[in-house]
Every structure is written in C-alpha cells, then in structure tokens.
Amino acid sequence: MSFLEYAPAPESTSILKLQKSYGLFINGEWVDGGDKSYTTISPSTEKPIAEIAHASAKDVDRAVSAARAAYDTVWSRMSGADRGKYLFRIARLIQERARELAVAETLDNGKPIRETRDVDIPLVAAWFFHYAGWADKLEWAGLGPNPKALGVAGQIIPWNFPLLMLAWKVAPALAAGNTVVLKPAETTPLTALLFADICQQAGLPDGVVNIIPGRGEVAGQALVEHPGVNKIAFTGSTAVGRSIARTIAGTEKKLTLELGGKGANIVFEDAAVDEAVEGIVRGIFFNQGHVCCAGSRLLVQENVHDEIVEKLTRRLGTLRLGDPLDKNTDIGAINSKEQLDRITALANTGESEGAERWTLDCEIPTNGFWFRPTVFTNVATSNTIAREEIFGPVLSVLTFRTAEEAITKANNTPYGLSAGIWTQNASRMLRVADELRAGVIWANTFNQFDPTSPFGGYKESGYGREGGRHGLTAYLSNGDAR
Ligand code: NAP
Ligand code: MG
C-alpha cells in the first residue's frame, strides 16, 4: 500500500504576494512599458498569473542609459569589497525568500516544486555567494575603482531555468564591476521581477540592475543593437544566437553564447547499472528535458542494451506526472504550447522514421501543456531524433560495440555542450572523456552543477564559459580574472 495519498498538500501559492500587474524595473523604479503588455500564465493550468509590461526599443534605451549612469557614477567607482557586500546581501535575501521564489518559479515555468526548492533556488543562492566572494579577491580590487570592467552588460535568458540563468549572468557581471540590463524570456518573467524587488530590498544603487521583460524580436533585438551596450551574454537557441552574432559583428561588443545541445550519455557494459539508470533518468527527465545539457542521446553498449532499457522503463513507471506544486511530482508541465507542439512534432517524426516508441502510461491533466516521458529505441544515427535538439522529455537510445564507436557516435553532432560516461574502468573513463568534444563531461553522474565549475559549449553550442573564475573573465576587459 502506498501512503502517498497522505502526503502533504501541494505547496500553497498563498505565500506569494503577487501584484496584478508588473512594470519594467529601470533605474531602481517600476515604470510602464511601451510595447503592449502580456499575461504570463501557469503552463500547468493555463490560468493567468499576472499582467507583464513589455519593453519597447525606447524602454531599452532608457534602461541602458540608467545602467550607463550607474556604472559611471557609482558602480565602477566602488571598491570590490563594497560590491561584494551588496552581492552577499542579495544572496542572503534569496535564501530568506527561497520558498516564495520556488513557488513563483514553479507556477510560471511548470517545473516540479521539488526541483525549484531543492535545485534551482539553492543554486541561485550559491551562485550569488560564490561571486560575492570574488568581488574583493581580484588582484586590483583593493585599489578602489575597477579599471577592468566592460561597462554595461546586456543579458538575454531563456525560460527553462529562469532565475538560475539570471544568477549565472547577473552575479559575475556585478562582481566584476559591470552594470546590467536583463531581458527574461517572455513566458517566465516572474522570478526576474521578484529579483528586482530583492535588489531594492538589498539597497542596490539605482540602475545597477535593470529588468526589462519583453519580446525577443523587440526588446531583445534592441538590446543587442544598442550602441551603449558593451557586452551581450545570451543563453537560448542556436538560431537566435547566430543572428545575435551576426548583428554585433564588427562592433566593440563582447559576446558569450550558451546555445543548444544534444548530449550523449554513454553507458559501458561494466557500468554500475542501477546508478546508470538513475543517471539516465536525471539526464533527460529532469526539468521535463528542458535542459540544454540534457543527456538526450543514450549510447549504450550493445550487450547491456536490453537490460538497461528494461530497467529504465521499469524505473520510469514510478515517476509521477502532474501538479508541479505537489511535492511528490517528478514530471511537471511543458513550459508553453509552442514548445509542446515542437516536442510532439519531433516525437512523431521519430516514429515515422522507424524508431520504436515507448511512452509512460499515465494520465495527464485536462488543462495545461503536458508530454508523457518517452523513450525511443532502435534509433539510427541518421534519424531526426538522434540529431535535432528536442528540448523535452524524449530519450533516443542508440547502441555501440566499442569505445571508438561510442566516441564517434557521441561526437557526431554539430553541438558540443555535454556528455556523460558510465564505466568503472578509470582509464577508459579518462581516455573517452579526452576524445569527446563537449564542454562538460560527467563521470558516473549527470546534470550536476556547481558555481565553481566552468560551463559552456564547443562547436554550435556556443562560446565563452559561465561559472567560476572562467565566468568572471567574460565580464573583464582583459579577460583575466586574477
Ligand atoms: P530562444 O528563442 O533563443 O530564446 C532565448 C531568449 O532570447 C528569450 O529571452 C527570447 O525572447 C530571446 N530572443 C528571441 N529572439 C531574439 C532576438 N531576435 N534577439 C534577441 N533576443 C531574442 O530560445 P528558447 O526557445 O527560449 O530556449 C530554448 C533554447 O535555448 C534551446 O535550444 C536550448 O538548448 C537553449 N538553451 C541553452 C542553454 C545553455 O546554457 N547552453 C541554456 C538554456 C537553454 P522571447 O522569450 O520573447 O522569445
Ligand atoms: Mg508563464
């Protein structure tokens, strides 16, 4: 018998003190937006959460001017130790308001509360603590004004880890002495707006952080084109990343791009099977597979294929899909109708191209956007689902015989963001890792993040690194975080 039905009630949204509508956060104030406003909805219910102002190109200009003034008059003149104090204050406020932030993120994004509570928000705090510590450690930080910051950083983030992507970008930028104009994704502006409130609460000087929700083609594009912006940091699709690179080519702007992926999770015959199965689940079903570094291709050694697939589907049978605010939920909602349609179309292509489809047998709620965890076996390397990023809870299983074949197959993608290797043979682990063209390689684990580790891609997954010392260099004019 299961006692799950006696489990605590779903997390209540009553701890959220949300406004009916939100403006833009520019120069420390809430102001109206010039582009038409937009209702952010909860993807698990399709119910409206709040009305969000959208920034026009004029608003972007206002935000950049505010960031420039704050940079020139306050932030670039402040000592590293003082900047660090603000960052520590922000980190502590994130901890204090962690529960509220987790509920808001789950509501706006659709991901399970267990993830926002135990992964997203703790990592957000960890990122701010990490970079707060850097602010006064840079060699020249004790000298007073920061001679090496870039100036105004324009930051554009996606919807899959809304507040965490903000933290990855805002924390190092501020620690290095830059000011920020950040555009959150259209479908997930909520936690970025709560973050603006936290900046106010922390007494951050006006204009140091500006948050401007808006549409990619309007606010995002205007930010990228703005001559007053010294650096663009973008996380999102490869297509948009490419167009941003084209737009700023030949200007003085610095650019870092964190783009898509098609990560290989490689399981050798000697792997610890149960742990590998957990790692496969975490690799592709964490956050509904809305993870750029997801292990979306499982490469499994031929002689353990059947055993792994059998154990995997049995394990998937225990996953609970449903209300993301329920603490027992493993699989939440897909972030938008648009993304759901994309996933559905790609999965259908997998079937029509001849792969064998397994789908978790579970009910899905009537409202909202849902996709049942799906595993494709008998996938050929030429199949669309083996090549294109699906960005959803869909795993493609391929097989290999030798380590050489595994390496060739793993590298057979225009992407190069992540990979995982499962083996108990340490020399094989190191040799294979050496041959993989991926920015992050996990050894007997998957989807682990840490603010001290650099993260970023090879090939079409982008360039530049976020996290640790490497993440700081992306915000310094000499690229040298010493
Ligand atoms: P997206 O369409 O590229 O959007 C990302 C951000 O860029 C959003 O804020 C978007 O605004 C904005 N944007 C769209 N068009 C723009 C333009 N022309 N100029 C400037 N900004 C523009 O990507 P997505 O569909 O939201 O996110 C999924 C993709 O991001 C996946 O391919 C995934 O792999 C990738 N991703 C990569 C990483 C990484 O670290 N490498 C992390 C997360 C996601 P709107 O919201 O208005 O569209
Ligand atoms: Mg939303």
Short mmCIF file of N, CA, C and O and ligand atoms in Angstrom, two decimals, residues 38-43 49 107-110 186-190 335, ligand 2:
data_model
loop_
_atom_site.label_atom_id
_atom_site.label_comp_id
_atom_site.label_asym_id
_atom_site.label_seq_id
_atom_site.Cartn_x
_atom_site.Cartn_y
_atom_site.Cartn_z
N TYR A 38 1.46 41.84 -21.58
CA TYR A 38 1.33 40.42 -21.88
C TYR A 38 0.95 39.71 -20.58
O TYR A 38 1.39 40.09 -19.51
N THR A 39 0.09 38.68 -20.66
CA THR A 39 -0.29 37.94 -19.46
C THR A 39 0.57 36.70 -19.35
O THR A 39 0.58 35.87 -20.26
N THR A 40 1.30 36.57 -18.26
CA THR A 40 2.05 35.34 -18.08
C THR A 40 1.11 34.32 -17.43
O THR A 40 0.34 34.65 -16.54
N ILE A 41 1.14 33.10 -17.95
CA ILE A 41 0.22 32.08 -17.46
C ILE A 41 0.99 30.93 -16.83
O ILE A 41 2.19 30.78 -17.05
N SER A 42 0.27 30.15 -16.06
CA SER A 42 0.87 28.97 -15.49
C SER A 42 0.68 27.83 -16.49
O SER A 42 -0.45 27.49 -16.83
N PRO A 43 1.76 27.23 -16.97
CA PRO A 43 1.61 26.21 -18.02
C PRO A 43 0.94 24.93 -17.54
O PRO A 43 0.50 24.13 -18.36
N ILE A 49 -1.34 34.48 -14.38
CA ILE A 49 -0.66 34.79 -13.12
C ILE A 49 -0.62 36.30 -12.92
O ILE A 49 -1.02 36.81 -11.88
N LEU A 107 5.23 27.98 -10.52
CA LEU A 107 3.97 28.47 -11.06
C LEU A 107 4.16 28.98 -12.50
O LEU A 107 3.37 28.68 -13.40
N ASP A 108 5.22 29.72 -12.72
CA ASP A 108 5.42 30.39 -14.00
C ASP A 108 6.02 29.46 -15.05
O ASP A 108 5.74 29.57 -16.25
N ASN A 109 6.86 28.52 -14.59
CA ASN A 109 7.58 27.66 -15.54
C ASN A 109 6.93 26.30 -15.72
O ASN A 109 7.02 25.70 -16.79
N GLY A 110 6.29 25.77 -14.66
CA GLY A 110 5.66 24.45 -14.76
C GLY A 110 6.52 23.32 -14.23
O GLY A 110 6.09 22.17 -14.19
N GLU A 186 9.93 35.57 -22.45
CA GLU A 186 8.55 36.05 -22.45
C GLU A 186 7.64 35.21 -21.56
O GLU A 186 6.76 35.74 -20.90
N THR A 187 7.85 33.90 -21.54
CA THR A 187 6.91 33.04 -20.80
C THR A 187 7.27 32.91 -19.32
O THR A 187 6.50 32.34 -18.56
N THR A 188 8.44 33.40 -18.91
CA THR A 188 8.84 33.22 -17.49
C THR A 188 9.48 34.47 -16.89
O THR A 188 10.62 34.44 -16.45
N PRO A 189 8.74 35.59 -16.86
CA PRO A 189 9.35 36.82 -16.34
C PRO A 189 9.29 36.96 -14.81
O PRO A 189 9.95 37.83 -14.24
N LEU A 190 8.48 36.10 -14.17
CA LEU A 190 8.08 36.37 -12.79
C LEU A 190 9.24 36.45 -11.79
O LEU A 190 9.34 37.41 -11.01
N ASN A 335 6.67 24.01 -20.76
CA ASN A 335 6.55 25.44 -20.49
C ASN A 335 5.55 26.20 -21.35
O ASN A 335 4.97 27.20 -20.91
MG MG B 2 4.49 31.71 -17.79
#
